[in-house]
Each structure stands twice: as structure tokens, then as C-alpha cells.
Amino acid sequence: MNRIIAVNSNCYHGFSIEEAIAGIKAAGFKYIELTATKGWTEHVFPDQSFERLLAVKDLLDEAGLIPFSMSGHCNLMDTERIGDFIKNIRLAAFFGCDYIVSSIGEAHLKDNAVADNETVAGYIRALVPYLEKYNLKLVLETHGHEHGRGSVLADICRRVGSERVKVNYDTANVVFYGDVDPCDDLADCIGDVAYVHLKDKGGEKNVWDFPAVGKGWIDFPKFFAQLKEAGDNSPFSIEIEFTAAGPKDLDEVNQAVKDSAAYLIAQGYTL
């Protein structure tokens, strides 16, 4: 089964997009998820000059890396941030991406009450015309305590009622935020999963520890078998976030990306 296997440039948080491209290429990957997250990792961003964005595009071409997706996280429940997210949709289209990734954000209304899934779906449904215009699929990441389980996001996606809105299943976030085993949780949402952040988990469940894929304790062989049985060919995007202290240097990031590549190849995948 052919499957896109990429690296999220957010693995190189704190380093430049040039360093990310070089490291991902050196590890043998052909696909990249570009990160455009305001105030966190702005490897590409709508406020960058056209000349700068063209330079990144040229660098990707030279490296043979396909920017098939963009991490454009915004709080989709904050009406003041929707304009930012629409800019990220347009930026993703500029780079030729097929997917844009975002978490929902804290689904609180003005009175601080937690919004129900139907209300959340209404906010996201309003984005569908933009996804259609720019031919993109929005994949909602399992993230945060309100939306840290795939089963919750699957319900929201079904309520949105568009094939352009699906689940991005983050294998470690469901542990850290949702306090569930990914293999158990996946069974309740696999029909709505269209993208996977392949992220491992080290240490205790509630500790920020996300090492190279294959270096933690997530049961990836079982997870892969579930996807195969369901005929799910969702792209994988590797995300490594290390510990709260972060990587000690660029070499540690590059090695983690290479280790992840070696693990997936050993599991029978082709980069």
C-alpha cells in the first residue's frame, strides 16, 4: 500500500526552515509538512515577503521535497483568529498543499461555557467554502483536553458533514491530552481519520516527552495493523517534540529524524 510519509517541520522548532529542509532531505524523506503556527513555529507565514516565500518554494524544489500539507494552527473557536486561518489556507494553496492541519482550540463561548460539538461544528462548517475554493482538506488534530480523543473529533467531523473536514490522529496527543490508548481510541474514529501525526510517547502519560518514532512506548505495529485492516491509507507526518527542555542541538534533531526513518523502513514502509 503506497502511503505518503512526511516530516513535520515543527520537529525543527527553534531552527530555520533551511535547516529543517536539509535535515529532512538527508534522512531520505520526499514529503514535508510546513509549519505556519503564529507565535510558535513560523517556518512559513502569511506576513513573510513574496520574495521570501518564493525562496522557500525554490529551496523545496531543489531538495526534492513536496510540501503536501501545512500546519496552520489557529483557535478555530476565536472569531478574531478566523481571518488568520483563512490566510493560512491561502498560503497552503500557494505552496500546492493538499491538506491544512489545525487543532480546534479551547471551545469556550463568551460566558466561558464549553461549547457542545454541534456548536463547534458550526464554526468549522463556515470554513468549508474556503476549503472548496482552494481545493484543500482540513484535518482537525487531536489536541487539548476537550478534543484530545479521536472519537470526539470524529463526531464533530460528522456534524460538519463535508468530505473536506476529517480527523488528524496524533498518536501521542491522545495519550497526553485524552488519557487513552491510541489503538483503543482509533477503533472509534477510524472511518473519519484522513491524516496521522505519527508521534511517539516517552515517560509518564502526562509528561512532555515525545521522542523519535520507535523510541517510545506507543504500540505502532498494532496501530499500523489497525490502519491496514481498515484500508486506511492516510498520510503519515512524523512529529518529534522531545522533552520540555528541547533538543540540545541541531544534530540531535537530525538524528531523531533519521532514527524515525530507520524505524519505519524496518516496519516495511518506503519513504
PDB file of C-alpha atoms in Angstrom:
ATOM      1  CA  MET A   1       0.000   0.000   0.000  1.00  0.00           C
ATOM      2  CA  ASN A   2       1.515   3.301  -1.072  1.00  0.00           C
ATOM      3  CA  ARG A   3       1.429   5.918   1.647  1.00  0.00           C
ATOM      4  CA  ILE A   4       2.784   9.441   1.914  1.00  0.00           C
ATOM      5  CA  ILE A   5       5.304   9.602   4.749  1.00  0.00           C
ATOM      6  CA  ALA A   6       6.420  13.097   5.670  1.00  0.00           C
ATOM      7  CA  VAL A   7       8.185  15.020   8.398  1.00  0.00           C
ATOM      8  CA  ASN A   8       6.536  17.954  10.121  1.00  0.00           C
ATOM      9  CA  SER A   9       8.933  20.896  10.012  1.00  0.00           C
ATOM     10  CA  ASN A  10       7.838  21.605  13.594  1.00  0.00           C
ATOM     11  CA  CYS A  11      10.365  18.910  14.582  1.00  0.00           C
ATOM     12  CA  TYR A  12      12.823  21.731  13.908  1.00  0.00           C
ATOM     13  CA  HIS A  13      11.135  24.188  16.254  1.00  0.00           C
ATOM     14  CA  GLY A  14      13.737  26.801  17.135  1.00  0.00           C
ATOM     15  CA  PHE A  15      15.695  26.142  13.960  1.00  0.00           C
ATOM     16  CA  SER A  16      15.318  27.639  10.493  1.00  0.00           C
ATOM     17  CA  ILE A  17      13.288  26.260   7.608  1.00  0.00           C
ATOM     18  CA  GLU A  18      16.565  25.892   5.708  1.00  0.00           C
ATOM     19  CA  GLU A  19      17.898  23.628   8.467  1.00  0.00           C
ATOM     20  CA  ALA A  20      14.637  21.677   8.518  1.00  0.00           C
ATOM     21  CA  ILE A  21      14.680  21.107   4.764  1.00  0.00           C
ATOM     22  CA  ALA A  22      18.312  19.993   4.838  1.00  0.00           C
ATOM     23  CA  GLY A  23      17.730  17.547   7.703  1.00  0.00           C
ATOM     24  CA  ILE A  24      14.555  16.052   6.269  1.00  0.00           C
ATOM     25  CA  LYS A  25      16.171  15.606   2.868  1.00  0.00           C
ATOM     26  CA  ALA A  26      19.285  13.998   4.384  1.00  0.00           C
ATOM     27  CA  ALA A  27      17.084  11.437   6.174  1.00  0.00           C
ATOM     28  CA  GLY A  28      15.637  10.337   2.837  1.00  0.00           C
ATOM     29  CA  PHE A  29      12.125  11.758   3.009  1.00  0.00           C
ATOM     30  CA  LYS A  30      10.265  13.117  -0.025  1.00  0.00           C
ATOM     31  CA  TYR A  31       7.417  14.960   1.715  1.00  0.00           C
ATOM     32  CA  ILE A  32       7.240  17.765   4.263  1.00  0.00           C
ATOM     33  CA  GLU A  33       4.511  19.315   6.393  1.00  0.00           C
ATOM     34  CA  LEU A  34       5.310  23.012   6.545  1.00  0.00           C
ATOM     35  CA  THR A  35       4.635  24.751   9.852  1.00  0.00           C
ATOM     36  CA  ALA A  36       2.924  28.141   9.952  1.00  0.00           C
ATOM     37  CA  THR A  37       1.883  28.448  13.582  1.00  0.00           C
ATOM     38  CA  LYS A  38       1.727  32.015  14.839  1.00  0.00           C
ATOM     39  CA  GLY A  39       3.993  32.756  17.754  1.00  0.00           C
ATOM     40  CA  TRP A  40       5.404  29.234  17.821  1.00  0.00           C
ATOM     41  CA  THR A  41       6.996  27.936  14.618  1.00  0.00           C
ATOM     42  CA  GLU A  42       6.719  30.340  11.695  1.00  0.00           C
ATOM     43  CA  HIS A  43       8.809  28.495   9.128  1.00  0.00           C
ATOM     44  CA  VAL A  44       6.490  30.000   6.539  1.00  0.00           C
ATOM     45  CA  PHE A  45       3.895  32.625   7.344  1.00  0.00           C
ATOM     46  CA  PRO A  46       1.489  34.940   5.521  1.00  0.00           C
ATOM     47  CA  ASP A  47       3.343  38.053   6.668  1.00  0.00           C
ATOM     48  CA  GLN A  48       6.590  36.948   5.032  1.00  0.00           C
ATOM     49  CA  SER A  49       7.504  38.720   1.810  1.00  0.00           C
ATOM     50  CA  PHE A  50       6.579  37.187  -1.516  1.00  0.00           C
ATOM     51  CA  GLU A  51      10.290  37.044  -2.309  1.00  0.00           C
ATOM     52  CA  ARG A  52      10.947  35.063   0.883  1.00  0.00           C
ATOM     53  CA  LEU A  53       8.115  32.611   0.215  1.00  0.00           C
ATOM     54  CA  LEU A  54       9.362  32.087  -3.339  1.00  0.00           C
ATOM     55  CA  ALA A  55      12.848  31.392  -1.967  1.00  0.00           C
ATOM     56  CA  VAL A  56      11.453  28.687   0.341  1.00  0.00           C
ATOM     57  CA  LYS A  57       9.480  27.207  -2.533  1.00  0.00           C
ATOM     58  CA  ASP A  58      12.609  27.104  -4.683  1.00  0.00           C
ATOM     59  CA  LEU A  59      14.591  25.506  -1.867  1.00  0.00           C
ATOM     60  CA  LEU A  60      11.962  22.784  -1.510  1.00  0.00           C
ATOM     61  CA  ASP A  61      12.114  22.127  -5.250  1.00  0.00           C
ATOM     62  CA  GLU A  62      15.896  21.885  -5.152  1.00  0.00           C
ATOM     63  CA  ALA A  63      15.710  19.454  -2.230  1.00  0.00           C
ATOM     64  CA  GLY A  64      13.072  17.311  -3.946  1.00  0.00           C
ATOM     65  CA  LEU A  65      10.677  17.791  -1.025  1.00  0.00           C
ATOM     66  CA  ILE A  66       6.951  18.037  -1.723  1.00  0.00           C
ATOM     67  CA  PRO A  67       5.048  20.381   0.640  1.00  0.00           C
ATOM     68  CA  PHE A  68       1.847  18.363   0.618  1.00  0.00           C
ATOM     69  CA  SER A  69       0.469  19.808   3.860  1.00  0.00           C
ATOM     70  CA  MET A  70       0.659  22.805   6.156  1.00  0.00           C
ATOM     71  CA  SER A  71       0.349  23.026   9.920  1.00  0.00           C
ATOM     72  CA  GLY A  72      -1.640  26.239  10.196  1.00  0.00           C
ATOM     73  CA  HIS A  73      -2.928  26.016  13.757  1.00  0.00           C
ATOM     74  CA  CYS A  74      -5.355  28.677  14.944  1.00  0.00           C
ATOM     75  CA  ASN A  75      -8.062  28.676  17.569  1.00  0.00           C
ATOM     76  CA  LEU A  76     -10.987  27.968  15.258  1.00  0.00           C
ATOM     77  CA  MET A  77     -13.421  28.978  18.001  1.00  0.00           C
ATOM     78  CA  ASP A  78     -11.995  32.508  18.163  1.00  0.00           C
ATOM     79  CA  THR A  79     -13.722  34.663  15.551  1.00  0.00           C
ATOM     80  CA  GLU A  80     -10.859  37.165  15.754  1.00  0.00           C
ATOM     81  CA  ARG A  81      -8.440  34.475  14.543  1.00  0.00           C
ATOM     82  CA  ILE A  82     -10.510  33.156  11.626  1.00  0.00           C
ATOM     83  CA  GLY A  83      -9.021  35.765   9.311  1.00  0.00           C
ATOM     84  CA  ASP A  84      -5.569  34.458  10.228  1.00  0.00           C
ATOM     85  CA  PHE A  85      -6.617  30.919   9.442  1.00  0.00           C
ATOM     86  CA  ILE A  86      -8.044  31.898   6.056  1.00  0.00           C
ATOM     87  CA  LYS A  87      -4.666  33.491   5.267  1.00  0.00           C
ATOM     88  CA  ASN A  88      -3.048  30.179   6.176  1.00  0.00           C
ATOM     89  CA  ILE A  89      -5.462  28.382   3.838  1.00  0.00           C
ATOM     90  CA  ARG A  90      -4.355  30.693   1.030  1.00  0.00           C
ATOM     91  CA  LEU A  91      -0.707  30.183   1.968  1.00  0.00           C
ATOM     92  CA  ALA A  92      -1.172  26.415   1.862  1.00  0.00           C
ATOM     93  CA  ALA A  93      -2.656  26.744  -1.616  1.00  0.00           C
ATOM     94  CA  PHE A  94       0.325  28.893  -2.675  1.00  0.00           C
ATOM     95  CA  PHE A  95       2.666  26.036  -1.762  1.00  0.00           C
ATOM     96  CA  GLY A  96       0.468  23.482  -3.524  1.00  0.00           C
ATOM     97  CA  CYS A  97      -0.598  21.660  -0.363  1.00  0.00           C
ATOM     98  CA  ASP A  98      -3.478  19.198  -0.270  1.00  0.00           C
ATOM     99  CA  TYR A  99      -4.047  19.387   3.499  1.00  0.00           C
ATOM    100  CA  ILE A 100      -4.131  22.066   6.168  1.00  0.00           C
ATOM    101  CA  VAL A 101      -3.820  20.973   9.802  1.00  0.00           C
ATOM    102  CA  SER A 102      -5.292  22.722  12.818  1.00  0.00           C
ATOM    103  CA  SER A 103      -6.494  21.948  16.282  1.00  0.00           C
ATOM    104  CA  ILE A 104      -9.868  23.391  17.239  1.00  0.00           C
ATOM    105  CA  GLY A 105      -8.651  25.354  20.244  1.00  0.00           C
ATOM    106  CA  GLU A 106     -10.452  25.729  23.524  1.00  0.00           C
ATOM    107  CA  ALA A 107     -14.139  25.627  22.626  1.00  0.00           C
ATOM    108  CA  HIS A 108     -15.317  28.236  25.122  1.00  0.00           C
ATOM    109  CA  LEU A 109     -18.053  30.729  24.459  1.00  0.00           C
ATOM    110  CA  LYS A 110     -18.105  34.286  25.818  1.00  0.00           C
ATOM    111  CA  ASP A 111     -19.726  33.167  29.047  1.00  0.00           C
ATOM    112  CA  ASN A 112     -16.888  30.639  29.403  1.00  0.00           C
ATOM    113  CA  ALA A 113     -19.273  27.733  28.946  1.00  0.00           C
ATOM    114  CA  VAL A 114     -17.852  24.832  26.968  1.00  0.00           C
ATOM    115  CA  ALA A 115     -19.395  24.709  23.511  1.00  0.00           C
ATOM    116  CA  ASP A 116     -21.082  21.467  22.502  1.00  0.00           C
ATOM    117  CA  ASN A 117     -19.976  19.545  19.423  1.00  0.00           C
ATOM    118  CA  GLU A 118     -22.765  20.921  17.249  1.00  0.00           C
ATOM    119  CA  THR A 119     -21.732  24.493  18.045  1.00  0.00           C
ATOM    120  CA  VAL A 120     -18.097  23.672  17.280  1.00  0.00           C
ATOM    121  CA  ALA A 121     -19.150  22.048  14.008  1.00  0.00           C
ATOM    122  CA  GLY A 122     -20.979  25.237  13.047  1.00  0.00           C
ATOM    123  CA  TYR A 123     -17.789  27.290  13.360  1.00  0.00           C
ATOM    124  CA  ILE A 124     -15.862  24.813  11.254  1.00  0.00           C
ATOM    125  CA  ARG A 125     -18.642  24.438   8.673  1.00  0.00           C
ATOM    126  CA  ALA A 126     -18.226  28.137   7.879  1.00  0.00           C
ATOM    127  CA  LEU A 127     -14.704  27.361   6.615  1.00  0.00           C
ATOM    128  CA  VAL A 128     -15.814  24.791   4.039  1.00  0.00           C
ATOM    129  CA  PRO A 129     -16.349  27.338   1.203  1.00  0.00           C
ATOM    130  CA  TYR A 130     -12.723  28.444   1.590  1.00  0.00           C
ATOM    131  CA  LEU A 131     -11.535  24.826   1.558  1.00  0.00           C
ATOM    132  CA  GLU A 132     -13.535  24.272  -1.621  1.00  0.00           C
ATOM    133  CA  LYS A 133     -12.219  27.447  -3.254  1.00  0.00           C
ATOM    134  CA  TYR A 134      -8.581  26.499  -2.596  1.00  0.00           C
ATOM    135  CA  ASN A 135      -9.088  22.732  -3.003  1.00  0.00           C
ATOM    136  CA  LEU A 136      -7.848  21.792   0.454  1.00  0.00           C
ATOM    137  CA  LYS A 137      -8.820  19.299   3.114  1.00  0.00           C
ATOM    138  CA  LEU A 138      -8.854  20.471   6.747  1.00  0.00           C
ATOM    139  CA  VAL A 139      -7.716  17.800   9.181  1.00  0.00           C
ATOM    140  CA  LEU A 140      -8.509  18.512  12.824  1.00  0.00           C
ATOM    141  CA  GLU A 141      -5.800  17.396  15.223  1.00  0.00           C
ATOM    142  CA  THR A 142      -6.455  15.501  18.425  1.00  0.00           C
ATOM    143  CA  HIS A 143      -5.235  18.182  20.795  1.00  0.00           C
ATOM    144  CA  GLY A 144      -6.252  19.746  24.101  1.00  0.00           C
ATOM    145  CA  HIS A 145      -8.311  18.314  26.897  1.00  0.00           C
ATOM    146  CA  GLU A 146     -11.648  18.971  25.165  1.00  0.00           C
ATOM    147  CA  HIS A 147     -10.661  17.460  21.820  1.00  0.00           C
ATOM    148  CA  GLY A 148      -7.864  15.078  22.788  1.00  0.00           C
ATOM    149  CA  ARG A 149      -9.678  11.936  21.633  1.00  0.00           C
ATOM    150  CA  GLY A 150     -10.322  10.838  18.085  1.00  0.00           C
ATOM    151  CA  SER A 151     -13.843   9.784  18.961  1.00  0.00           C
ATOM    152  CA  VAL A 152     -14.734  13.382  19.922  1.00  0.00           C
ATOM    153  CA  LEU A 153     -13.276  14.841  16.734  1.00  0.00           C
ATOM    154  CA  ALA A 154     -14.968  12.186  14.612  1.00  0.00           C
ATOM    155  CA  ASP A 155     -18.340  13.262  15.997  1.00  0.00           C
ATOM    156  CA  ILE A 156     -17.566  16.900  15.149  1.00  0.00           C
ATOM    157  CA  CYS A 157     -16.469  15.982  11.609  1.00  0.00           C
ATOM    158  CA  ARG A 158     -19.665  14.028  11.023  1.00  0.00           C
ATOM    159  CA  ARG A 159     -21.698  17.022  12.172  1.00  0.00           C
ATOM    160  CA  VAL A 160     -19.780  19.320   9.794  1.00  0.00           C
ATOM    161  CA  GLY A 161     -20.873  16.965   7.026  1.00  0.00           C
ATOM    162  CA  SER A 162     -18.126  17.659   4.484  1.00  0.00           C
ATOM    163  CA  GLU A 163     -15.525  15.324   2.994  1.00  0.00           C
ATOM    164  CA  ARG A 164     -13.139  18.277   3.255  1.00  0.00           C
ATOM    165  CA  VAL A 165     -13.099  18.088   7.063  1.00  0.00           C
ATOM    166  CA  LYS A 166     -11.607  14.996   8.667  1.00  0.00           C
ATOM    167  CA  VAL A 167      -9.530  13.884  11.666  1.00  0.00           C
ATOM    168  CA  ASN A 168      -5.772  14.248  12.027  1.00  0.00           C
ATOM    169  CA  TYR A 169      -4.992  11.482  14.503  1.00  0.00           C
ATOM    170  CA  ASP A 170      -1.995  12.366  16.673  1.00  0.00           C
ATOM    171  CA  THR A 171      -0.852   9.113  18.263  1.00  0.00           C
ATOM    172  CA  ALA A 172       0.775  10.718  21.309  1.00  0.00           C
ATOM    173  CA  ASN A 173      -1.613  13.615  21.891  1.00  0.00           C
ATOM    174  CA  VAL A 174      -4.434  11.175  22.596  1.00  0.00           C
ATOM    175  CA  VAL A 175      -2.299   9.831  25.438  1.00  0.00           C
ATOM    176  CA  PHE A 176      -1.064  13.187  26.763  1.00  0.00           C
ATOM    177  CA  TYR A 177      -4.359  15.079  26.463  1.00  0.00           C
ATOM    178  CA  GLY A 178      -7.012  12.403  26.081  1.00  0.00           C
ATOM    179  CA  ASP A 179      -5.619   9.806  28.503  1.00  0.00           C
ATOM    180  CA  VAL A 180      -6.476   6.962  26.139  1.00  0.00           C
ATOM    181  CA  ASP A 181      -4.554   4.242  24.369  1.00  0.00           C
ATOM    182  CA  PRO A 182      -4.333   5.187  20.673  1.00  0.00           C
ATOM    183  CA  CYS A 183      -5.175   1.695  19.491  1.00  0.00           C
ATOM    184  CA  ASP A 184      -8.325   1.611  21.620  1.00  0.00           C
ATOM    185  CA  ASP A 185      -9.389   5.127  20.636  1.00  0.00           C
ATOM    186  CA  LEU A 186      -8.655   4.614  16.928  1.00  0.00           C
ATOM    187  CA  ALA A 187     -11.303   1.910  16.722  1.00  0.00           C
ATOM    188  CA  ASP A 188     -13.983   4.515  17.498  1.00  0.00           C
ATOM    189  CA  CYS A 189     -12.972   7.002  14.794  1.00  0.00           C
ATOM    190  CA  ILE A 190     -11.001   5.243  12.077  1.00  0.00           C
ATOM    191  CA  GLY A 191     -13.655   5.887   9.441  1.00  0.00           C
ATOM    192  CA  ASP A 192     -13.109   9.622   9.856  1.00  0.00           C
ATOM    193  CA  VAL A 193      -9.288   9.621  10.024  1.00  0.00           C
ATOM    194  CA  ALA A 194      -7.635  11.104   6.938  1.00  0.00           C
ATOM    195  CA  TYR A 195      -4.224  12.102   8.318  1.00  0.00           C
ATOM    196  CA  VAL A 196      -1.893  10.878  11.060  1.00  0.00           C
ATOM    197  CA  HIS A 197       0.669  12.741  13.128  1.00  0.00           C
ATOM    198  CA  LEU A 198       2.994   9.865  13.875  1.00  0.00           C
ATOM    199  CA  LYS A 199       4.341  10.804  17.289  1.00  0.00           C
ATOM    200  CA  ASP A 200       5.821   8.563  19.964  1.00  0.00           C
ATOM    201  CA  LYS A 201       5.465   8.898  23.723  1.00  0.00           C
ATOM    202  CA  GLY A 202       8.166   8.501  26.349  1.00  0.00           C
ATOM    203  CA  GLY A 203       7.937   8.785  30.113  1.00  0.00           C
ATOM    204  CA  GLU A 204       4.703   9.068  32.062  1.00  0.00           C
ATOM    205  CA  LYS A 205       1.458   9.831  30.257  1.00  0.00           C
ATOM    206  CA  ASN A 206       1.226  13.420  31.477  1.00  0.00           C
ATOM    207  CA  VAL A 207       4.901  14.286  30.929  1.00  0.00           C
ATOM    208  CA  TRP A 208       6.042  16.245  27.860  1.00  0.00           C
ATOM    209  CA  ASP A 209       8.228  13.580  26.262  1.00  0.00           C
ATOM    210  CA  PHE A 210       7.860  12.859  22.537  1.00  0.00           C
ATOM    211  CA  PRO A 211      10.979  11.129  21.164  1.00  0.00           C
ATOM    212  CA  ALA A 212      11.833   9.796  17.717  1.00  0.00           C
ATOM    213  CA  VAL A 213       9.272   7.349  16.334  1.00  0.00           C
ATOM    214  CA  GLY A 214      10.143   3.906  17.663  1.00  0.00           C
ATOM    215  CA  LYS A 215      11.997   5.230  20.713  1.00  0.00           C
ATOM    216  CA  GLY A 216       8.952   5.491  22.994  1.00  0.00           C
ATOM    217  CA  TRP A 217       6.282   3.055  24.104  1.00  0.00           C
ATOM    218  CA  ILE A 218       3.424   3.559  21.609  1.00  0.00           C
ATOM    219  CA  ASP A 219       2.499   0.181  20.076  1.00  0.00           C
ATOM    220  CA  PHE A 220       2.980   1.241  16.468  1.00  0.00           C
ATOM    221  CA  PRO A 221       2.896  -2.280  14.954  1.00  0.00           C
ATOM    222  CA  LYS A 222      -0.601  -2.740  16.388  1.00  0.00           C
ATOM    223  CA  PHE A 223      -1.607   0.758  15.253  1.00  0.00           C
ATOM    224  CA  PHE A 224      -0.313   0.083  11.725  1.00  0.00           C
ATOM    225  CA  ALA A 225      -2.164  -3.231  11.626  1.00  0.00           C
ATOM    226  CA  GLN A 226      -5.434  -1.493  12.519  1.00  0.00           C
ATOM    227  CA  LEU A 227      -4.980   1.007   9.699  1.00  0.00           C
ATOM    228  CA  LYS A 228      -4.176  -1.775   7.248  1.00  0.00           C
ATOM    229  CA  GLU A 229      -7.203  -3.831   8.279  1.00  0.00           C
ATOM    230  CA  ALA A 230      -9.436  -0.785   7.771  1.00  0.00           C
ATOM    231  CA  GLY A 231      -7.888   0.022   4.397  1.00  0.00           C
ATOM    232  CA  ASP A 232      -6.874   3.431   5.729  1.00  0.00           C
ATOM    233  CA  ASN A 233      -4.125   4.967   3.588  1.00  0.00           C
ATOM    234  CA  SER A 234      -3.886   8.284   5.454  1.00  0.00           C
ATOM    235  CA  PRO A 235      -0.590  10.166   5.108  1.00  0.00           C
ATOM    236  CA  PHE A 236       1.845   9.911   7.990  1.00  0.00           C
ATOM    237  CA  SER A 237       3.576  13.075   9.172  1.00  0.00           C
ATOM    238  CA  ILE A 238       6.298  12.462  11.749  1.00  0.00           C
ATOM    239  CA  GLU A 239       6.346  14.872  14.662  1.00  0.00           C
ATOM    240  CA  ILE A 240       9.119  14.828  17.273  1.00  0.00           C
ATOM    241  CA  GLU A 241       8.864  17.295  20.162  1.00  0.00           C
ATOM    242  CA  PHE A 242      11.488  15.898  22.553  1.00  0.00           C
ATOM    243  CA  THR A 243      11.203  16.767  26.253  1.00  0.00           C
ATOM    244  CA  ALA A 244      10.269  20.105  27.820  1.00  0.00           C
ATOM    245  CA  ALA A 245      13.968  21.004  27.726  1.00  0.00           C
ATOM    246  CA  GLY A 246      14.015  20.600  23.952  1.00  0.00           C
ATOM    247  CA  PRO A 247      16.813  19.092  21.857  1.00  0.00           C
ATOM    248  CA  LYS A 248      20.332  20.034  22.862  1.00  0.00           C
ATOM    249  CA  ASP A 249      21.310  20.974  19.306  1.00  0.00           C
ATOM    250  CA  LEU A 250      20.517  20.577  15.615  1.00  0.00           C
ATOM    251  CA  ASP A 251      22.417  17.294  15.418  1.00  0.00           C
ATOM    252  CA  GLU A 252      20.025  15.745  17.935  1.00  0.00           C
ATOM    253  CA  VAL A 253      17.033  16.736  15.803  1.00  0.00           C
ATOM    254  CA  ASN A 254      18.622  15.408  12.628  1.00  0.00           C
ATOM    255  CA  GLN A 255      19.453  12.116  14.337  1.00  0.00           C
ATOM    256  CA  ALA A 256      15.894  11.758  15.658  1.00  0.00           C
ATOM    257  CA  VAL A 257      14.524  12.267  12.141  1.00  0.00           C
ATOM    258  CA  LYS A 258      16.959   9.655  10.792  1.00  0.00           C
ATOM    259  CA  ASP A 259      16.044   7.232  13.596  1.00  0.00           C
ATOM    260  CA  SER A 260      12.359   7.656  12.752  1.00  0.00           C
ATOM    261  CA  ALA A 261      13.073   6.921   9.106  1.00  0.00           C
ATOM    262  CA  ALA A 262      15.022   3.775  10.015  1.00  0.00           C
ATOM    263  CA  TYR A 263      12.203   2.545  12.253  1.00  0.00           C
ATOM    264  CA  LEU A 264       9.552   2.959   9.561  1.00  0.00           C
ATOM    265  CA  ILE A 265      11.718   1.260   6.960  1.00  0.00           C
ATOM    266  CA  ALA A 266      12.177  -1.645   9.385  1.00  0.00           C
ATOM    267  CA  GLN A 267       8.373  -1.783   9.670  1.00  0.00           C
ATOM    268  CA  GLY A 268       8.160  -2.293   5.907  1.00  0.00           C
ATOM    269  CA  TYR A 269       7.396   1.255   4.777  1.00  0.00           C
ATOM    270  CA  THR A 270       9.014   3.114   1.888  1.00  0.00           C
ATOM    271  CA  LEU A 271       9.841   6.764   2.335  1.00  0.00           C
TER     272      LEU A 271
END
